[in-house]
PDB file of C-alpha atoms and ligand atoms in Angstrom:
ATOM      1  CA  MET U   1       0.000   0.000   0.000  1.00 87.00           C
ATOM      2  CA  ARG U   2       1.105   3.513  -0.833  1.00 98.00           C
ATOM      3  CA  LYS U   3       2.207   5.467   2.247  1.00 98.00           C
ATOM      4  CA  LEU U   4       2.220   9.221   2.678  1.00 98.00           C
ATOM      5  CA  TYR U   5       4.407  10.725   5.389  1.00 98.00           C
ATOM      6  CA  THR U   6       2.413  13.781   6.287  1.00 98.00           C
ATOM      7  CA  PHE U   7       1.624  16.372   8.943  1.00 98.00           C
ATOM      8  CA  PHE U   8      -1.818  17.932   8.918  1.00 98.00           C
ATOM      9  CA  ARG U   9      -0.557  21.534   8.857  1.00 97.00           C
ATOM     10  CA  SER U  10       2.235  20.944   6.338  1.00 98.00           C
ATOM     11  CA  SER U  11       1.178  22.753   3.168  1.00 98.00           C
ATOM     12  CA  THR U  12       3.469  20.632   1.006  1.00 98.00           C
ATOM     13  CA  SER U  13       1.828  17.478   2.408  1.00 98.00           C
ATOM     14  CA  TYR U  14      -1.547  19.110   1.737  1.00 98.00           C
ATOM     15  CA  ARG U  15      -0.560  19.434  -1.958  1.00 99.00           C
ATOM     16  CA  LEU U  16       0.013  15.685  -2.206  1.00 99.00           C
ATOM     17  CA  ARG U  17      -3.127  14.811  -0.263  1.00 98.00           C
ATOM     18  CA  ILE U  18      -5.113  16.856  -2.810  1.00 99.00           C
ATOM     19  CA  ALA U  19      -3.449  15.225  -5.821  1.00 99.00           C
ATOM     20  CA  LEU U  20      -3.902  11.707  -4.437  1.00 98.00           C
ATOM     21  CA  ALA U  21      -7.577  12.407  -3.756  1.00 98.00           C
ATOM     22  CA  LEU U  22      -8.133  13.936  -7.206  1.00 98.00           C
ATOM     23  CA  LYS U  23      -6.680  10.861  -8.832  1.00 98.00           C
ATOM     24  CA  GLY U  24      -8.604   8.491  -6.566  1.00 98.00           C
ATOM     25  CA  LEU U  25      -5.430   6.892  -5.219  1.00 98.00           C
ATOM     26  CA  ASP U  26      -5.593   5.202  -1.802  1.00 98.00           C
ATOM     27  CA  TRP U  27      -2.888   5.878   0.726  1.00 98.00           C
ATOM     28  CA  GLU U  28      -2.062   5.095   4.313  1.00 98.00           C
ATOM     29  CA  PRO U  29      -0.968   8.007   6.454  1.00 98.00           C
ATOM     30  CA  ARG U  30       2.260   7.926   8.388  1.00 98.00           C
ATOM     31  CA  PHE U  31       2.049  10.899  10.701  1.00 98.00           C
ATOM     32  CA  VAL U  32       5.219  12.862  11.329  1.00 98.00           C
ATOM     33  CA  SER U  33       4.914  15.734  13.790  1.00 98.00           C
ATOM     34  CA  LEU U  34       6.847  18.874  12.849  1.00 98.00           C
ATOM     35  CA  PRO U  35       6.512  20.499  16.319  1.00 97.00           C
ATOM     36  CA  ARG U  36       7.887  17.315  17.888  1.00 98.00           C
ATOM     37  CA  MET U  37      10.743  17.326  15.317  1.00 98.00           C
ATOM     38  CA  GLU U  38       9.841  13.816  14.189  1.00 98.00           C
ATOM     39  CA  HIS U  39      11.043  14.759  10.685  1.00 98.00           C
ATOM     40  CA  ARG U  40      14.596  14.818  12.083  1.00 98.00           C
ATOM     41  CA  THR U  41      14.566  11.471  13.887  1.00 98.00           C
ATOM     42  CA  ALA U  42      17.051   8.832  12.756  1.00 98.00           C
ATOM     43  CA  ASP U  43      14.215   6.625  11.522  1.00 98.00           C
ATOM     44  CA  TYR U  44      12.646   9.328   9.351  1.00 98.00           C
ATOM     45  CA  MET U  45      16.016  10.596   8.085  1.00 98.00           C
ATOM     46  CA  ALA U  46      16.858   7.026   7.056  1.00 98.00           C
ATOM     47  CA  LEU U  47      13.689   7.031   4.944  1.00 98.00           C
ATOM     48  CA  ASN U  48      13.945  10.595   3.602  1.00 98.00           C
ATOM     49  CA  PRO U  49      17.458  12.006   4.032  1.00 98.00           C
ATOM     50  CA  GLN U  50      16.121  15.474   3.176  1.00 98.00           C
ATOM     51  CA  GLY U  51      14.434  15.503   6.583  1.00 98.00           C
ATOM     52  CA  LEU U  52      11.361  17.294   5.226  1.00 98.00           C
ATOM     53  CA  LEU U  53       7.721  16.470   4.612  1.00 98.00           C
ATOM     54  CA  PRO U  54       6.041  15.114   2.632  1.00 98.00           C
ATOM     55  CA  ALA U  55       7.405  11.777   1.513  1.00 98.00           C
ATOM     56  CA  LEU U  56       5.508   9.288  -0.586  1.00 98.00           C
ATOM     57  CA  VAL U  57       6.439   5.614  -0.623  1.00 98.00           C
ATOM     58  CA  GLU U  58       5.080   3.582  -3.497  1.00 98.00           C
ATOM     59  CA  ASP U  59       6.227   0.113  -4.540  1.00 96.00           C
ATOM     60  CA  GLY U  60       9.042   0.443  -2.023  1.00 96.00           C
ATOM     61  CA  ARG U  61      10.358   3.629  -3.662  1.00 98.00           C
ATOM     62  CA  LEU U  62      10.660   6.968  -1.928  1.00 98.00           C
ATOM     63  CA  PHE U  63       9.443  10.122  -3.629  1.00 98.00           C
ATOM     64  CA  ALA U  64      10.247  13.518  -2.088  1.00 98.00           C
ATOM     65  CA  GLN U  65       9.874  17.183  -3.109  1.00 98.00           C
ATOM     66  CA  SER U  66       6.184  17.848  -3.584  1.00 98.00           C
ATOM     67  CA  LEU U  67       6.404  19.529  -7.006  1.00 98.00           C
ATOM     68  CA  ALA U  68       8.382  16.574  -8.374  1.00 98.00           C
ATOM     69  CA  VAL U  69       5.923  14.153  -6.759  1.00 98.00           C
ATOM     70  CA  LEU U  70       2.946  15.965  -8.323  1.00 98.00           C
ATOM     71  CA  GLU U  71       4.561  15.491 -11.730  1.00 98.00           C
ATOM     72  CA  TYR U  72       5.392  11.844 -10.958  1.00 98.00           C
ATOM     73  CA  LEU U  73       1.776  11.184  -9.974  1.00 98.00           C
ATOM     74  CA  ASP U  74       0.476  12.817 -13.134  1.00 98.00           C
ATOM     75  CA  GLU U  75       2.861  10.883 -15.361  1.00 98.00           C
ATOM     76  CA  THR U  76       2.049   7.602 -13.628  1.00 98.00           C
ATOM     77  CA  TYR U  77      -1.695   8.103 -13.149  1.00 98.00           C
ATOM     78  CA  PRO U  78      -2.724  10.438 -15.984  1.00 98.00           C
ATOM     79  CA  GLN U  79      -6.452  10.633 -15.157  1.00 98.00           C
ATOM     80  CA  PRO U  80      -7.636  13.199 -14.397  1.00 98.00           C
ATOM     81  CA  PRO U  81      -4.684  15.260 -15.614  1.00 98.00           C
ATOM     82  CA  ILE U  82      -3.256  17.954 -13.358  1.00 98.00           C
ATOM     83  CA  LEU U  83      -0.859  19.212 -16.016  1.00 98.00           C
ATOM     84  CA  PRO U  84      -2.277  20.633 -19.235  1.00 98.00           C
ATOM     85  CA  LYS U  85      -1.460  19.253 -22.681  1.00 97.00           C
ATOM     86  CA  SER U  86       0.302  22.145 -24.368  1.00 97.00           C
ATOM     87  CA  ALA U  87       3.850  23.086 -23.470  1.00 98.00           C
ATOM     88  CA  VAL U  88       2.808  26.734 -23.216  1.00 98.00           C
ATOM     89  CA  ASP U  89       0.079  25.969 -20.681  1.00 98.00           C
ATOM     90  CA  ARG U  90       2.377  23.606 -18.762  1.00 98.00           C
ATOM     91  CA  ALA U  91       4.996  26.344 -18.481  1.00 98.00           C
ATOM     92  CA  TYR U  92       2.304  28.701 -17.185  1.00 98.00           C
ATOM     93  CA  VAL U  93       0.983  26.387 -14.432  1.00 98.00           C
ATOM     94  CA  ARG U  94       4.491  25.262 -13.475  1.00 98.00           C
ATOM     95  CA  GLY U  95       5.470  28.915 -13.192  1.00 98.00           C
ATOM     96  CA  LEU U  96       2.517  29.683 -10.926  1.00 98.00           C
ATOM     97  CA  SER U  97       3.300  26.601  -8.824  1.00 98.00           C
ATOM     98  CA  GLN U  98       6.889  27.739  -8.494  1.00 98.00           C
ATOM     99  CA  ILE U  99       5.887  31.193  -7.262  1.00 98.00           C
ATOM    100  CA  ILE U 100       4.411  29.325  -4.321  1.00 98.00           C
ATOM    101  CA  GLY U 101       6.810  26.391  -4.091  1.00 98.00           C
ATOM    102  CA  CYS U 102      10.046  28.294  -4.718  1.00 98.00           C
ATOM    103  CA  ASP U 103       9.400  31.961  -3.953  1.00 98.00           C
ATOM    104  CA  ILE U 104       7.022  31.899  -0.966  1.00 98.00           C
ATOM    105  CA  HIS U 105       7.138  28.592   0.897  1.00 98.00           C
ATOM    106  CA  PRO U 106      10.920  28.245   1.422  1.00 98.00           C
ATOM    107  CA  LEU U 107      11.178  31.707   2.982  1.00 98.00           C
ATOM    108  CA  ASN U 108       8.415  30.948   5.471  1.00 97.00           C
ATOM    109  CA  ASN U 109       9.274  27.358   6.293  1.00 96.00           C
ATOM    110  CA  VAL U 110       9.454  26.247   9.934  1.00 95.00           C
ATOM    111  CA  ARG U 111      13.243  25.912   9.968  1.00 97.00           C
ATOM    112  CA  VAL U 112      13.710  29.397   8.497  1.00 97.00           C
ATOM    113  CA  LEU U 113      11.422  30.990  11.094  1.00 97.00           C
ATOM    114  CA  LYS U 114      13.180  29.060  13.856  1.00 97.00           C
ATOM    115  CA  TYR U 115      16.617  30.136  12.623  1.00 97.00           C
ATOM    116  CA  LEU U 116      15.564  33.779  12.415  1.00 97.00           C
ATOM    117  CA  LYS U 117      14.458  33.575  16.041  1.00 97.00           C
ATOM    118  CA  SER U 118      17.368  31.579  17.433  1.00 97.00           C
ATOM    119  CA  ARG U 119      20.312  33.030  15.445  1.00 97.00           C
ATOM    120  CA  TRP U 120      19.076  36.555  14.815  1.00 96.00           C
ATOM    121  CA  GLN U 121      16.885  36.986  17.905  1.00 97.00           C
ATOM    122  CA  LEU U 122      13.799  37.953  15.956  1.00 97.00           C
ATOM    123  CA  SER U 123      10.817  38.351  18.259  1.00 97.00           C
ATOM    124  CA  ASP U 124       7.626  36.411  17.544  1.00 97.00           C
ATOM    125  CA  ASP U 125       6.104  39.643  16.208  1.00 97.00           C
ATOM    126  CA  ASP U 126       9.052  40.260  13.891  1.00 97.00           C
ATOM    127  CA  ALA U 127       8.911  36.683  12.624  1.00 97.00           C
ATOM    128  CA  THR U 128       5.203  37.103  11.884  1.00 97.00           C
ATOM    129  CA  GLU U 129       5.960  40.324  10.029  1.00 97.00           C
ATOM    130  CA  TRP U 130       8.592  38.452   8.002  1.00 98.00           C
ATOM    131  CA  TYR U 131       6.012  35.733   7.229  1.00 98.00           C
ATOM    132  CA  ARG U 132       3.379  38.223   6.124  1.00 98.00           C
ATOM    133  CA  HIS U 133       5.879  40.201   4.058  1.00 98.00           C
ATOM    134  CA  TRP U 134       6.758  37.197   1.891  1.00 98.00           C
ATOM    135  CA  ILE U 135       3.112  36.172   1.631  1.00 98.00           C
ATOM    136  CA  THR U 136       2.238  39.648   0.343  1.00 98.00           C
ATOM    137  CA  GLU U 137       5.154  39.729  -2.086  1.00 98.00           C
ATOM    138  CA  GLY U 138       4.439  36.211  -3.352  1.00 98.00           C
ATOM    139  CA  PHE U 139       0.712  36.754  -3.779  1.00 98.00           C
ATOM    140  CA  ARG U 140       1.359  40.076  -5.507  1.00 98.00           C
ATOM    141  CA  SER U 141       3.395  38.161  -8.052  1.00 98.00           C
ATOM    142  CA  PHE U 142       0.852  35.304  -8.295  1.00 98.00           C
ATOM    143  CA  GLU U 143      -2.099  37.666  -8.761  1.00 98.00           C
ATOM    144  CA  ALA U 144      -0.283  39.793 -11.355  1.00 98.00           C
ATOM    145  CA  THR U 145       0.750  36.681 -13.293  1.00 98.00           C
ATOM    146  CA  LEU U 146      -2.822  35.359 -13.299  1.00 98.00           C
ATOM    147  CA  LYS U 147      -4.175  38.704 -14.502  1.00 98.00           C
ATOM    148  CA  ALA U 148      -1.516  39.280 -17.150  1.00 98.00           C
ATOM    149  CA  SER U 149      -1.944  35.804 -18.613  1.00 98.00           C
ATOM    150  CA  GLY U 150      -5.656  36.142 -19.310  1.00 97.00           C
ATOM    151  CA  LEU U 151      -5.725  32.348 -18.978  1.00 98.00           C
ATOM    152  CA  SER U 152      -7.639  31.920 -15.743  1.00 98.00           C
ATOM    153  CA  GLY U 153     -11.265  30.847 -15.525  1.00 98.00           C
ATOM    154  CA  SER U 154     -12.857  29.083 -12.583  1.00 98.00           C
ATOM    155  CA  TYR U 155      -9.315  27.986 -11.754  1.00 99.00           C
ATOM    156  CA  CYS U 156      -5.791  29.175 -12.586  1.00 98.00           C
ATOM    157  CA  LEU U 157      -5.969  27.739 -16.100  1.00 98.00           C
ATOM    158  CA  GLY U 158      -9.492  27.911 -17.463  1.00 98.00           C
ATOM    159  CA  ASP U 159     -11.918  25.529 -15.823  1.00 98.00           C
ATOM    160  CA  ALA U 160      -9.626  22.572 -15.214  1.00 97.00           C
ATOM    161  CA  ILE U 161      -7.748  21.913 -11.992  1.00 98.00           C
ATOM    162  CA  THR U 162      -3.975  21.932 -12.353  1.00 99.00           C
ATOM    163  CA  ILE U 163      -0.924  21.846 -10.112  1.00 99.00           C
ATOM    164  CA  ALA U 164      -1.219  25.637  -9.800  1.00 99.00           C
ATOM    165  CA  ASP U 165      -4.524  25.289  -7.917  1.00 99.00           C
ATOM    166  CA  ILE U 166      -3.084  22.393  -5.907  1.00 99.00           C
ATOM    167  CA  CYS U 167      -0.285  24.686  -4.716  1.00 99.00           C
ATOM    168  CA  LEU U 168      -2.499  27.742  -4.302  1.00 99.00           C
ATOM    169  CA  VAL U 169      -5.114  26.336  -1.897  1.00 98.00           C
ATOM    170  CA  PRO U 170      -2.644  25.199   0.817  1.00 98.00           C
ATOM    171  CA  GLN U 171      -0.750  28.494   0.547  1.00 98.00           C
ATOM    172  CA  VAL U 172      -3.957  30.464   1.062  1.00 98.00           C
ATOM    173  CA  ALA U 173      -4.699  28.256   4.091  1.00 98.00           C
ATOM    174  CA  ASN U 174      -1.254  29.084   5.517  1.00 98.00           C
ATOM    175  CA  ALA U 175      -1.771  32.782   4.852  1.00 98.00           C
ATOM    176  CA  ARG U 176      -5.085  32.682   6.688  1.00 98.00           C
ATOM    177  CA  ARG U 177      -3.525  30.838   9.627  1.00 97.00           C
ATOM    178  CA  PHE U 178      -1.089  33.724  10.002  1.00 97.00           C
ATOM    179  CA  LEU U 179      -3.907  36.280   9.543  1.00 97.00           C
ATOM    180  CA  CYS U 180      -2.341  37.729   6.394  1.00 98.00           C
ATOM    181  CA  ASP U 181      -4.381  40.343   4.578  1.00 98.00           C
ATOM    182  CA  LEU U 182      -5.240  38.910   1.149  1.00 98.00           C
ATOM    183  CA  ALA U 183      -7.686  41.682   0.148  1.00 98.00           C
ATOM    184  CA  ALA U 184      -5.375  42.889  -2.617  1.00 98.00           C
ATOM    185  CA  PHE U 185      -5.471  39.482  -4.331  1.00 98.00           C
ATOM    186  CA  PRO U 186      -9.157  38.891  -5.156  1.00 98.00           C
ATOM    187  CA  LEU U 187      -8.575  36.707  -8.207  1.00 98.00           C
ATOM    188  CA  SER U 188      -6.251  34.314  -6.376  1.00 98.00           C
ATOM    189  CA  VAL U 189      -8.576  34.165  -3.365  1.00 98.00           C
ATOM    190  CA  ALA U 190     -11.663  33.523  -5.520  1.00 98.00           C
ATOM    191  CA  ILE U 191      -9.926  30.731  -7.441  1.00 98.00           C
ATOM    192  CA  ALA U 192      -8.672  29.179  -4.206  1.00 98.00           C
ATOM    193  CA  GLY U 193     -12.187  29.340  -2.747  1.00 98.00           C
ATOM    194  CA  ARG U 194     -13.715  27.538  -5.727  1.00 98.00           C
ATOM    195  CA  ALA U 195     -10.999  24.872  -5.775  1.00 98.00           C
ATOM    196  CA  ALA U 196     -11.137  24.356  -2.001  1.00 98.00           C
ATOM    197  CA  ALA U 197     -14.849  23.530  -2.261  1.00 98.00           C
ATOM    198  CA  LEU U 198     -14.187  20.523  -4.527  1.00 98.00           C
ATOM    199  CA  PRO U 199     -14.478  17.154  -2.728  1.00 98.00           C
ATOM    200  CA  ALA U 200     -10.815  16.165  -3.268  1.00 98.00           C
ATOM    201  CA  PHE U 201      -9.614  19.446  -1.811  1.00 98.00           C
ATOM    202  CA  GLU U 202     -12.048  19.194   1.086  1.00 98.00           C
ATOM    203  CA  ALA U 203     -10.889  15.676   1.947  1.00 98.00           C
ATOM    204  CA  ALA U 204      -7.298  16.894   2.024  1.00 98.00           C
ATOM    205  CA  HIS U 205      -8.008  19.825   4.364  1.00 98.00           C
ATOM    206  CA  PRO U 206      -5.740  19.941   7.427  1.00 98.00           C
ATOM    207  CA  SER U 207      -8.650  19.965   9.872  1.00 97.00           C
ATOM    208  CA  LEU U 208      -9.904  16.611   8.543  1.00 98.00           C
ATOM    209  CA  GLN U 209      -6.642  14.746   9.010  1.00 98.00           C
ATOM    210  CA  ALA U 210      -6.428  12.222  11.843  1.00 98.00           C
ATOM    211  CA  ASP U 211      -3.346  13.943  13.310  1.00 98.00           C
ATOM    212  CA  ALA U 212      -5.028  17.373  13.455  1.00 98.00           C
ATOM    213  CA  PHE U 213      -5.138  19.098  16.820  1.00 96.00           C
TER     214      PHE U 213
HETATM  215  N1  LIG R   1      10.482  21.940  -1.409  1.00 52.49           N
HETATM  216  C1  LIG R   1       9.979  20.959  -0.492  1.00 52.49           C
HETATM  217  C2  LIG R   1       9.723  21.612   0.834  1.00 52.49           C
HETATM  218  C3  LIG R   1       9.384  20.606   1.897  1.00 52.49           C
HETATM  219  C4  LIG R   1       9.232  21.285   3.243  1.00 52.49           C
HETATM  220  O1  LIG R   1       9.979  22.207   3.564  1.00 52.49           O
HETATM  221  N2  LIG R   1       8.252  20.829   4.028  1.00 52.49           N
HETATM  222  C5  LIG R   1       8.022  21.421   5.313  1.00 52.49           C
HETATM  223  C6  LIG R   1       6.613  21.199   5.759  1.00 52.49           C
HETATM  224  S1  LIG R   1       5.452  22.108   4.793  1.00 52.49           S
HETATM  225  C7  LIG R   1       8.958  20.803   6.323  1.00 52.49           C
HETATM  226  O2  LIG R   1       9.175  19.615   6.317  1.00 52.49           O
HETATM  227  N3  LIG R   1       9.505  21.639   7.215  1.00 52.49           N
HETATM  228  C8  LIG R   1      10.350  21.172   8.250  1.00 52.49           C
HETATM  229  C9  LIG R   1      11.294  22.224   8.733  1.00 52.49           C
HETATM  230  O3  LIG R   1      11.279  23.337   8.216  1.00 52.49           O
HETATM  231  O4  LIG R   1      12.047  21.893   9.645  1.00 52.49           O
HETATM  232  C10 LIG R   1       8.711  20.305  -1.050  1.00 52.49           C
HETATM  233  O5  LIG R   1       8.012  20.950  -1.840  1.00 52.49           O
HETATM  234  O6  LIG R   1       8.424  19.134  -0.728  1.00 52.49           O
END
C-alpha cells in the first residue's frame, strides 16, 4: 500500500493529499509531527534524508519534493490530468506553482522561522511580520501573473484543476492561519475558494486529518 508521510498543517503534504484524492489513489498516512521534530529522527532521516515532509512511498520507492511528486503522480496516473497538454500551458501552471513552491514557501518554512528567532533573535512579532511580508510579495506576483496571462477561468488555467490550484489552496490556508491580509489578491482568493470547495480538496483539508489538533 502507498504510504504518505504527512503532517496535517504541512502545506506541502496538503498538496500531495489533494493530488492523491483527485486521482482516486488510496494511501495510508504515516504521521510525522513537525513540532515534535519527528522529521529529524534517525528513523525518518533514514527514509527521507532530506528531513522534510512530505514523503511518498510507493512500490518500495521513496518520492520527495512535492512539485516533483505531483509530476510523478500525473505521469504515472494520468487521469484526471493535473498538467495541461500544451507546453505553453504547462509552463504557465508550473510557473505559478513555483511562485508558491520556490518563492514563498521556502522563505516561510518552519526551519527558516526558527533560525531567524534563534540566530538573529527575531521576536515572535518580527517573525510574523517576516512571514506576512513574503506572503504579500508572493501573492502580488501570483495575482499579477494570473491577470496578465488572461488564462484563468474558474481555476488558474481555465476551468480545469492543475498543479497551480493544488499549490495555491494550501498556501492560502497558511496565509489565513497567520492572519495575512489577502484583500489585494481577489482573483487568487476567488480561485482558491472555488478549488477548495471541490471534494478532493475538502478531503485533504488539514482539519480533517487524523493527526489534526
Ligand atoms: N520543497 C519541499 C519543501 C518541503 C518542506 O519544507 N516541508 C516542510 C513542511 S510544509 C517541512 O518539512 N519543514 C520542516 C522544517 O522546516 O524543519 C517540497 O516541496 O516538498
